[in-house]
Amino acid sequence: MKFIIWFVGYFFFAFFVVPDYGVFDAGFVPFVCICISVFWLSYFSSSATQNLIAITYWVFVYLFIIIAGISQQTSFGFPWLDYYGEGVILNAWLLLLMSTLVTSASFGVFRADALDIQSYSIDSRRLSFLLVFSAIVTFICMMLLGGVGVLFVAREEVFRSLDGALSKNMMLIAGLRVPLFITSLIYFDRLLSGLKSDETRNLPIVGTLVLVLITLVINNPISTPRFWFGCVFLSYLFVFIMRINLKISLNWLVSSMLLFSIVIVFPLADFFRRSTDGDIISFVRNNNFGSTIFVSPNFDAFQQLMNTMVVVSIEGCRYGMQIVSAFLFWVPRSIWPEKAFGSGQFVAEELNYNYTNLSSPLWAEFYLDFSWIGVFIISVAIGFFLKFSSLLASKNYIAVLAFFAAYQTYFLRGSLISTLPFLFLAIACFYYVKKRD
């Protein structure tokens, strides 16, 4: 019964936000895609088994790709002004249909309970060292990026102050934002875990809250991209709701919060994009909420997938160049001049766009390098990972789960060369403080 209620609810939401009955007018393939995403959202929302990573993954697919894609197709209003024939649009939907079916199948086939996953426990000495190390790295990176003032200027002003060399300074930006955040998230998790078990005697309550506050200041919504600020805020929130005893399903609570945040809060977070001077009341009045936000540049994943398919049809595949360059983000261009730029930038330049700082969703990354085979492989991997993540909560991977669930939107939207430095640093921090047997 719960499944049916959630299925109707998610489908009604899609029907409500897509203008002019577009859910039915877009065609059979988009309709099947939205039914698959609604099925999985309903399945996890009605399930007693906690799987925040799976629920956040399907929320992204449901909102950022399928609902946004249907809205753009039926309204003929794409985020970046362009025209697409019916064949290009249909191929994009067929690719998404294949991906959702393969992900669903691999999730169902994979037996995660056969894996022997060790419990996650923290080495206190390593955590203390990570705190000191993170503070030093944060200070050095902040000074190299321009000092304390860089934390309180609009994001595009930061971009201009770096002379547009965002990718060149990506490691500095990641060093500024990631290590201290992960450290504070682990301390925050330990604090809530201790409070829950009444072990409050040795808990650094004030110190932990001050650390969280400093982290929020460093990752504030003025100078920080909305996806990363959302990741930071939601990570703390997810840890909190996983550590307290709620009488309701965490899956549907997280799903509801994400839907509200993306449709309402996410557009508001764009207020400081270009300047810190502005009238918030006028911004709210002039902003688009509801159905019209899905044709804004914030939801360009579907169009960027189509753009990528167009570029591949003209220029051919990149055969791993984009993905290898993303994983070797730490190699300077002075040593490797041929290292590729972000896939979003590459596609935009190939299509002669004036603005090239565009996203590149994960599916587009693998399509650009290996066409349909690449998307098939990454879809299988996603299904395995979603099933694997369902076991982590019982093994005390609360902070890790909270981060990855919150980071998914940023990671899935891309491009890889921009998101991997943050991800690798976070993984390194989590792994370093893990107690060794």
Short mmCIF file of C-alpha atoms in Angstrom, two decimals:
data_model
loop_
_atom_site.label_atom_id
_atom_site.label_comp_id
_atom_site.label_asym_id
_atom_site.label_seq_id
_atom_site.Cartn_x
_atom_site.Cartn_y
_atom_site.Cartn_z
CA MET A 1 0.00 0.00 0.00
CA LYS A 2 2.81 2.41 0.88
CA PHE A 3 4.46 1.72 -2.47
CA ILE A 4 1.27 2.60 -4.37
CA ILE A 5 0.84 5.84 -2.41
CA TRP A 6 4.40 6.91 -3.15
CA PHE A 7 4.14 5.87 -6.80
CA VAL A 8 1.04 8.02 -7.26
CA GLY A 9 2.66 10.87 -5.33
CA TYR A 10 5.87 10.95 -7.38
CA PHE A 11 3.97 10.59 -10.64
CA PHE A 12 1.57 13.39 -9.66
CA PHE A 13 4.55 15.61 -8.81
CA ALA A 14 5.97 15.04 -12.29
CA PHE A 15 2.56 15.71 -13.84
CA PHE A 16 2.28 18.92 -11.79
CA VAL A 17 5.70 20.46 -12.54
CA VAL A 18 5.91 19.55 -16.25
CA PRO A 19 3.85 22.14 -18.16
CA ASP A 20 0.99 21.40 -20.57
CA TYR A 21 0.62 17.67 -19.84
CA GLY A 22 4.15 17.11 -21.15
CA VAL A 23 4.54 13.84 -19.25
CA PHE A 24 2.18 12.25 -21.77
CA ASP A 25 3.08 14.38 -24.80
CA ALA A 26 6.84 13.75 -24.79
CA GLY A 27 6.48 10.27 -26.24
CA PHE A 28 6.57 6.63 -25.19
CA VAL A 29 10.29 6.36 -24.35
CA PRO A 30 10.39 9.39 -21.98
CA PHE A 31 7.20 8.08 -20.35
CA VAL A 32 8.84 4.70 -19.70
CA CYS A 33 11.93 6.46 -18.30
CA ILE A 34 9.88 8.46 -15.83
CA CYS A 35 7.93 5.34 -14.80
CA ILE A 36 11.20 3.52 -14.05
CA SER A 37 12.53 6.39 -11.92
CA VAL A 38 9.18 6.73 -10.11
CA PHE A 39 9.18 2.96 -9.46
CA TRP A 40 12.60 3.08 -7.76
CA LEU A 41 11.81 6.22 -5.78
CA SER A 42 8.59 4.59 -4.56
CA TYR A 43 10.42 1.33 -3.79
CA PHE A 44 13.03 3.01 -1.61
CA SER A 45 10.58 5.47 -0.02
CA SER A 46 8.36 2.60 1.13
CA SER A 47 11.26 0.37 2.17
CA ALA A 48 12.36 -0.02 5.77
CA THR A 49 15.94 -0.65 4.59
CA GLN A 50 17.98 2.54 4.66
CA ASN A 51 19.73 3.42 1.39
CA LEU A 52 20.32 7.16 1.14
CA ILE A 53 22.75 6.87 -1.76
CA ALA A 54 20.18 5.03 -3.88
CA ILE A 55 17.40 7.49 -3.06
CA THR A 56 19.57 10.52 -3.87
CA TYR A 57 20.72 8.90 -7.12
CA TRP A 58 17.17 8.34 -8.34
CA VAL A 59 16.09 11.82 -7.23
CA PHE A 60 18.82 13.22 -9.49
CA VAL A 61 17.78 11.05 -12.43
CA TYR A 62 14.09 11.85 -11.82
CA LEU A 63 14.47 15.63 -11.53
CA PHE A 64 17.66 16.76 -13.25
CA ILE A 65 17.42 14.51 -16.29
CA ILE A 66 13.96 13.08 -16.90
CA ILE A 67 11.60 15.80 -15.66
CA ALA A 68 13.96 18.50 -16.91
CA GLY A 69 14.33 16.73 -20.26
CA ILE A 70 10.57 16.33 -20.75
CA SER A 71 9.98 19.97 -19.76
CA GLN A 72 12.57 21.19 -22.24
CA GLN A 73 11.40 18.92 -25.06
CA THR A 74 7.70 19.79 -24.77
CA SER A 75 8.25 23.52 -24.28
CA PHE A 76 10.99 23.78 -26.94
CA GLY A 77 12.96 25.80 -24.39
CA PHE A 78 16.45 24.50 -23.76
CA PRO A 79 18.84 26.10 -21.23
CA TRP A 80 21.37 26.91 -23.93
CA LEU A 81 19.70 28.31 -27.04
CA ASP A 82 19.87 25.59 -29.69
CA TYR A 83 17.72 23.44 -31.96
CA TYR A 84 17.54 19.65 -32.06
CA GLY A 85 15.85 17.34 -34.52
CA GLU A 86 13.51 14.58 -33.40
CA GLY A 87 16.19 11.97 -34.08
CA VAL A 88 18.69 13.56 -31.69
CA ILE A 89 16.09 13.88 -28.94
CA LEU A 90 14.89 10.29 -29.41
CA ASN A 91 18.46 8.92 -29.33
CA ALA A 92 19.08 10.72 -26.04
CA TRP A 93 15.94 9.20 -24.53
CA LEU A 94 16.86 5.74 -25.82
CA LEU A 95 20.29 6.10 -24.21
CA LEU A 96 18.67 7.07 -20.90
CA LEU A 97 16.21 4.20 -21.17
CA MET A 98 19.04 1.74 -21.72
CA SER A 99 20.93 3.20 -18.76
CA THR A 100 17.98 3.05 -16.34
CA LEU A 101 17.16 -0.53 -17.36
CA VAL A 102 20.78 -1.69 -17.03
CA THR A 103 21.18 0.05 -13.66
CA SER A 104 17.95 -1.56 -12.45
CA ALA A 105 19.05 -5.00 -13.62
CA SER A 106 22.53 -4.79 -12.09
CA PHE A 107 21.03 -3.57 -8.81
CA GLY A 108 18.68 -6.55 -8.76
CA VAL A 109 21.30 -9.14 -9.74
CA PHE A 110 24.18 -8.06 -7.51
CA ARG A 111 24.32 -9.84 -4.12
CA ALA A 112 25.93 -7.35 -1.77
CA ASP A 113 25.36 -9.56 1.29
CA ALA A 114 28.05 -11.89 -0.06
CA LEU A 115 30.66 -9.19 0.61
CA ASP A 116 32.59 -9.12 3.86
CA ILE A 117 32.51 -5.43 4.85
CA GLN A 118 34.41 -4.44 7.98
CA SER A 119 32.90 -1.99 10.42
CA TYR A 120 34.09 1.60 10.17
CA SER A 121 35.78 2.84 13.33
CA ILE A 122 37.87 5.97 13.85
CA ASP A 123 41.47 6.15 15.03
CA SER A 124 41.39 9.13 17.42
CA ARG A 125 45.09 9.94 17.01
CA ARG A 126 44.81 9.95 13.24
CA LEU A 127 41.72 12.13 13.46
CA SER A 128 43.54 14.65 15.64
CA PHE A 129 46.42 14.76 13.18
CA LEU A 130 43.98 15.21 10.30
CA LEU A 131 42.44 18.18 12.10
CA VAL A 132 45.79 19.93 12.42
CA PHE A 133 46.77 19.03 8.86
CA SER A 134 43.42 20.22 7.49
CA ALA A 135 43.67 23.55 9.29
CA ILE A 136 47.15 24.16 7.84
CA VAL A 137 46.13 23.13 4.31
CA THR A 138 42.99 25.29 4.47
CA PHE A 139 45.01 28.35 5.55
CA ILE A 140 47.70 27.86 2.88
CA CYS A 141 45.16 27.34 0.08
CA MET A 142 43.15 30.35 1.20
CA MET A 143 46.24 32.57 1.13
CA LEU A 144 47.29 31.29 -2.29
CA LEU A 145 43.81 31.98 -3.67
CA GLY A 146 43.85 35.58 -2.47
CA GLY A 147 43.37 35.67 1.30
CA VAL A 148 40.36 35.68 3.61
CA GLY A 149 38.48 38.02 1.28
CA VAL A 150 38.09 35.25 -1.30
CA LEU A 151 35.52 33.64 1.02
CA PHE A 152 33.12 36.58 0.77
CA VAL A 153 33.02 37.57 -2.89
CA ALA A 154 30.59 36.32 -5.52
CA ARG A 155 31.50 33.13 -7.34
CA GLU A 156 31.99 34.75 -10.74
CA GLU A 157 34.20 37.41 -9.14
CA VAL A 158 36.35 34.59 -7.76
CA PHE A 159 36.51 33.12 -11.26
CA ARG A 160 37.63 36.46 -12.70
CA SER A 161 40.21 36.94 -9.95
CA LEU A 162 41.76 33.64 -11.02
CA ASP A 163 41.97 34.98 -14.60
CA GLY A 164 39.49 32.30 -15.65
CA ALA A 165 42.00 29.54 -14.79
CA LEU A 166 39.54 27.58 -12.69
CA SER A 167 40.86 24.16 -13.65
CA LYS A 168 44.43 25.28 -12.93
CA ASN A 169 43.45 26.24 -9.39
CA MET A 170 41.06 23.34 -8.78
CA MET A 171 43.43 21.59 -6.38
CA LEU A 172 43.77 24.78 -4.32
CA ILE A 173 39.99 25.17 -4.22
CA ALA A 174 39.57 21.53 -3.20
CA GLY A 175 42.27 21.93 -0.53
CA LEU A 176 40.46 24.97 0.82
CA ARG A 177 37.07 23.31 1.06
CA VAL A 178 37.39 19.54 1.49
CA PRO A 179 39.81 18.40 4.26
CA LEU A 180 38.45 20.61 7.05
CA PHE A 181 34.88 19.81 6.02
CA ILE A 182 35.41 16.03 6.13
CA THR A 183 37.22 16.36 9.46
CA SER A 184 34.37 18.39 10.95
CA LEU A 185 31.80 15.92 9.56
CA ILE A 186 33.56 13.02 11.31
CA TYR A 187 33.74 14.95 14.59
CA PHE A 188 30.06 15.88 14.21
CA ASP A 189 29.15 12.23 13.69
CA ARG A 190 31.19 11.16 16.74
CA LEU A 191 29.49 13.85 18.82
CA LEU A 192 25.98 12.70 17.90
CA SER A 193 26.94 9.05 18.36
CA GLY A 194 28.30 9.82 21.82
CA LEU A 195 25.25 11.83 22.82
CA LYS A 196 23.00 9.01 21.67
CA SER A 197 24.86 6.53 23.89
CA ASP A 198 25.09 9.00 26.80
CA GLU A 199 28.90 9.00 26.58
CA THR A 200 29.17 12.77 27.01
CA ARG A 201 32.03 12.99 29.49
CA ASN A 202 34.87 13.21 26.98
CA LEU A 203 32.97 14.73 24.06
CA PRO A 204 34.35 18.06 22.75
CA ILE A 205 30.87 19.50 22.26
CA VAL A 206 31.80 23.17 21.99
CA GLY A 207 34.92 22.47 19.94
CA THR A 208 32.97 20.34 17.47
CA LEU A 209 30.25 22.95 17.02
CA VAL A 210 32.87 25.68 16.51
CA LEU A 211 34.60 23.50 13.91
CA VAL A 212 31.31 22.99 12.08
CA LEU A 213 30.65 26.73 12.17
CA ILE A 214 34.10 27.52 10.74
CA THR A 215 33.52 24.95 8.00
CA LEU A 216 30.19 26.54 7.07
CA VAL A 217 31.85 29.97 6.90
CA ILE A 218 34.57 28.64 4.57
CA ASN A 219 31.95 26.89 2.42
CA ASN A 220 29.38 29.68 2.53
CA PRO A 221 26.86 30.14 -0.32
CA ILE A 222 28.36 33.47 -1.38
CA SER A 223 31.66 32.25 -2.80
CA THR A 224 30.88 28.52 -2.98
CA PRO A 225 29.08 26.78 -5.88
CA ARG A 226 25.57 25.84 -4.85
CA PHE A 227 26.13 22.14 -5.46
CA TRP A 228 29.09 22.06 -3.07
CA PHE A 229 27.40 24.21 -0.42
CA GLY A 230 24.39 21.92 -0.68
CA CYS A 231 26.68 18.94 -0.24
CA VAL A 232 28.20 20.41 2.93
CA PHE A 233 24.87 21.40 4.47
CA LEU A 234 23.09 18.17 3.54
CA SER A 235 25.97 16.03 4.82
CA TYR A 236 25.56 17.48 8.32
CA LEU A 237 21.79 17.10 8.04
CA PHE A 238 22.00 13.48 6.86
CA VAL A 239 24.35 12.58 9.72
CA PHE A 240 21.93 14.19 12.16
CA ILE A 241 18.82 12.36 10.93
CA MET A 242 20.68 9.03 10.73
CA ARG A 243 21.95 9.34 14.29
CA ILE A 244 18.68 10.28 15.97
CA ASN A 245 15.89 7.79 16.49
CA LEU A 246 13.13 8.68 14.05
CA LYS A 247 9.90 6.75 13.85
CA ILE A 248 9.66 7.36 10.11
CA SER A 249 11.54 6.07 7.07
CA LEU A 250 14.73 8.01 6.42
CA ASN A 251 14.49 7.28 2.71
CA TRP A 252 11.26 9.16 2.08
CA LEU A 253 12.28 11.95 4.46
CA VAL A 254 15.49 12.51 2.49
CA SER A 255 13.62 12.26 -0.80
CA SER A 256 11.08 14.87 0.29
CA MET A 257 13.80 17.22 1.53
CA LEU A 258 15.73 16.90 -1.72
CA LEU A 259 12.67 17.59 -3.87
CA PHE A 260 11.87 20.70 -1.84
CA SER A 261 15.50 21.87 -1.81
CA ILE A 262 16.01 21.44 -5.55
CA VAL A 263 12.75 23.06 -6.62
CA ILE A 264 12.63 25.91 -4.07
CA VAL A 265 15.94 26.43 -2.25
CA PHE A 266 18.29 25.64 -5.14
CA PRO A 267 17.21 28.59 -7.34
CA LEU A 268 17.45 30.97 -4.35
CA ALA A 269 21.06 29.92 -3.72
CA ASP A 270 21.96 31.54 -7.05
CA PHE A 271 21.47 35.02 -5.53
CA PHE A 272 25.21 35.54 -4.90
CA ARG A 273 26.41 34.09 -8.19
CA ARG A 274 27.51 37.35 -9.82
CA SER A 275 27.57 39.92 -7.04
CA THR A 276 27.11 40.32 -3.30
CA ASP A 277 25.11 43.50 -3.94
CA GLY A 278 21.50 42.92 -4.81
CA ASP A 279 17.88 43.06 -3.76
CA ILE A 280 16.84 39.65 -2.50
CA ILE A 281 13.13 40.60 -2.71
CA SER A 282 13.41 41.52 -6.39
CA PHE A 283 15.46 38.39 -7.01
CA VAL A 284 12.72 36.21 -5.53
CA ARG A 285 10.03 38.00 -7.53
CA ASN A 286 11.92 37.63 -10.79
CA ASN A 287 13.06 34.06 -10.21
CA ASN A 288 11.42 31.05 -11.76
CA PHE A 289 9.92 28.45 -9.46
CA GLY A 290 7.93 25.36 -10.22
CA SER A 291 7.84 24.08 -13.78
CA THR A 292 9.86 26.88 -15.39
CA ILE A 293 13.01 26.20 -13.39
CA PHE A 294 13.55 22.99 -15.35
CA VAL A 295 14.38 24.93 -18.52
CA SER A 296 17.05 26.98 -16.74
CA PRO A 297 20.83 26.37 -17.07
CA ASN A 298 20.79 24.68 -13.66
CA PHE A 299 19.06 21.73 -15.31
CA ASP A 300 21.11 21.41 -18.49
CA ALA A 301 22.05 17.74 -18.01
CA PHE A 302 19.64 16.44 -20.65
CA GLN A 303 20.69 19.06 -23.19
CA GLN A 304 24.35 18.42 -22.49
CA LEU A 305 23.77 14.72 -23.10
CA MET A 306 22.26 15.59 -26.48
CA ASN A 307 25.11 18.00 -27.21
CA THR A 308 27.61 15.26 -26.43
CA MET A 309 25.87 12.84 -28.77
CA VAL A 310 25.93 15.47 -31.52
CA VAL A 311 29.67 16.07 -31.04
CA VAL A 312 30.43 12.33 -31.09
CA SER A 313 28.41 11.91 -34.28
CA ILE A 314 30.58 14.60 -35.92
CA GLU A 315 34.02 14.15 -34.35
CA GLY A 316 33.91 10.57 -33.11
CA CYS A 317 34.69 9.23 -29.62
CA ARG A 318 37.60 10.41 -27.50
CA TYR A 319 38.52 6.83 -26.49
CA GLY A 320 39.29 7.50 -22.84
CA MET A 321 41.01 10.88 -23.20
CA GLN A 322 38.40 12.72 -21.14
CA ILE A 323 38.17 10.16 -18.33
CA VAL A 324 41.94 9.64 -18.08
CA SER A 325 42.49 13.41 -17.98
CA ALA A 326 39.89 13.71 -15.23
CA PHE A 327 41.53 11.02 -13.09
CA LEU A 328 44.94 12.59 -13.69
CA PHE A 329 43.70 16.05 -12.72
CA TRP A 330 46.78 16.47 -10.50
CA VAL A 331 49.19 16.32 -13.45
CA PRO A 332 50.15 19.89 -14.45
CA ARG A 333 49.52 20.96 -18.04
CA SER A 334 53.15 22.07 -18.18
CA ILE A 335 54.07 18.38 -18.00
CA TRP A 336 51.10 17.12 -20.05
CA PRO A 337 50.11 19.86 -22.54
CA GLU A 338 47.63 17.54 -24.30
CA LYS A 339 45.60 16.92 -21.14
CA ALA A 340 41.94 17.42 -21.98
CA PHE A 341 39.83 20.19 -20.54
CA GLY A 342 36.50 19.41 -18.89
CA SER A 343 34.05 17.56 -21.10
CA GLY A 344 31.44 20.29 -20.72
CA GLN A 345 33.92 22.87 -21.96
CA PHE A 346 35.08 20.59 -24.78
CA VAL A 347 31.54 19.98 -26.05
CA ALA A 348 30.63 23.68 -25.77
CA GLU A 349 33.70 24.70 -27.77
CA GLU A 350 33.00 22.09 -30.45
CA LEU A 351 29.50 23.53 -30.85
CA ASN A 352 30.82 27.13 -30.89
CA TYR A 353 29.03 28.22 -27.71
CA ASN A 354 30.10 31.61 -26.35
CA TYR A 355 29.78 30.38 -22.77
CA THR A 356 31.78 27.21 -22.19
CA ASN A 357 31.68 26.60 -18.42
CA LEU A 358 28.98 23.94 -18.81
CA SER A 359 28.20 20.74 -16.99
CA SER A 360 28.79 17.25 -18.32
CA PRO A 361 26.68 14.56 -16.61
CA LEU A 362 28.34 11.25 -15.87
CA TRP A 363 26.53 9.49 -18.74
CA ALA A 364 27.79 12.14 -21.19
CA GLU A 365 31.36 11.66 -19.95
CA PHE A 366 31.32 7.97 -20.78
CA TYR A 367 29.42 8.48 -24.03
CA LEU A 368 32.00 11.04 -25.17
CA ASP A 369 34.79 8.52 -24.65
CA PHE A 370 33.16 5.19 -25.54
CA SER A 371 29.68 5.87 -26.97
CA TRP A 372 26.88 3.43 -25.99
CA ILE A 373 29.30 0.85 -24.61
CA GLY A 374 30.67 3.41 -22.15
CA VAL A 375 27.19 4.28 -20.87
CA PHE A 376 26.35 0.57 -20.55
CA ILE A 377 29.48 -0.06 -18.44
CA ILE A 378 28.95 2.89 -16.11
CA SER A 379 25.27 1.94 -15.70
CA VAL A 380 26.25 -1.56 -14.57
CA ALA A 381 28.76 -0.06 -12.13
CA ILE A 382 26.13 2.33 -10.73
CA GLY A 383 23.71 -0.53 -10.06
CA PHE A 384 26.41 -2.50 -8.22
CA PHE A 385 27.40 0.55 -6.18
CA LEU A 386 23.81 1.33 -5.17
CA LYS A 387 23.33 -2.23 -3.91
CA PHE A 388 26.72 -2.20 -2.14
CA SER A 389 25.90 1.09 -0.37
CA SER A 390 22.83 -0.48 1.25
CA LEU A 391 25.12 -2.42 3.63
CA LEU A 392 27.22 0.49 4.84
CA ALA A 393 24.83 1.97 7.41
CA SER A 394 24.88 -1.20 9.51
CA LYS A 395 28.70 -1.06 9.49
CA ASN A 396 28.85 2.44 11.03
CA TYR A 397 29.75 4.23 7.77
CA ILE A 398 27.36 7.04 8.73
CA ALA A 399 29.60 10.02 7.89
CA VAL A 400 30.78 8.34 4.69
CA LEU A 401 27.20 7.61 3.60
CA ALA A 402 26.07 11.12 4.44
CA PHE A 403 28.83 12.67 2.34
CA PHE A 404 28.37 10.44 -0.70
CA ALA A 405 24.59 10.80 -0.62
CA ALA A 406 24.91 14.58 -0.51
CA TYR A 407 27.78 14.73 -3.02
CA GLN A 408 26.02 12.69 -5.68
CA THR A 409 24.17 15.59 -7.27
CA TYR A 410 27.41 17.52 -7.69
CA PHE A 411 29.24 14.43 -8.96
CA LEU A 412 26.56 13.19 -11.35
CA ARG A 413 26.08 16.63 -12.92
CA GLY A 414 29.81 16.91 -13.64
CA SER A 415 32.08 17.44 -15.20
CA LEU A 416 34.44 14.78 -13.87
CA ILE A 417 37.55 16.92 -14.08
CA SER A 418 35.88 19.39 -11.70
CA THR A 419 34.36 16.91 -9.25
CA LEU A 420 37.09 14.28 -8.88
CA PRO A 421 39.57 16.47 -6.92
CA PHE A 422 36.92 16.97 -4.23
CA LEU A 423 35.96 13.30 -4.26
CA PHE A 424 39.53 11.97 -4.06
CA LEU A 425 40.42 14.29 -1.19
CA ALA A 426 37.31 13.22 0.73
CA ILE A 427 38.04 9.51 0.18
CA ALA A 428 41.64 10.03 1.30
CA CYS A 429 40.48 11.71 4.53
CA PHE A 430 37.92 9.01 5.32
CA TYR A 431 40.44 6.28 4.63
CA TYR A 432 43.25 7.89 6.66
CA VAL A 433 41.28 8.11 9.91
CA LYS A 434 39.91 4.57 9.66
CA LYS A 435 41.25 2.37 12.45
CA ARG A 436 43.51 -0.38 11.14
CA ASP A 437 43.09 -3.94 12.42
#
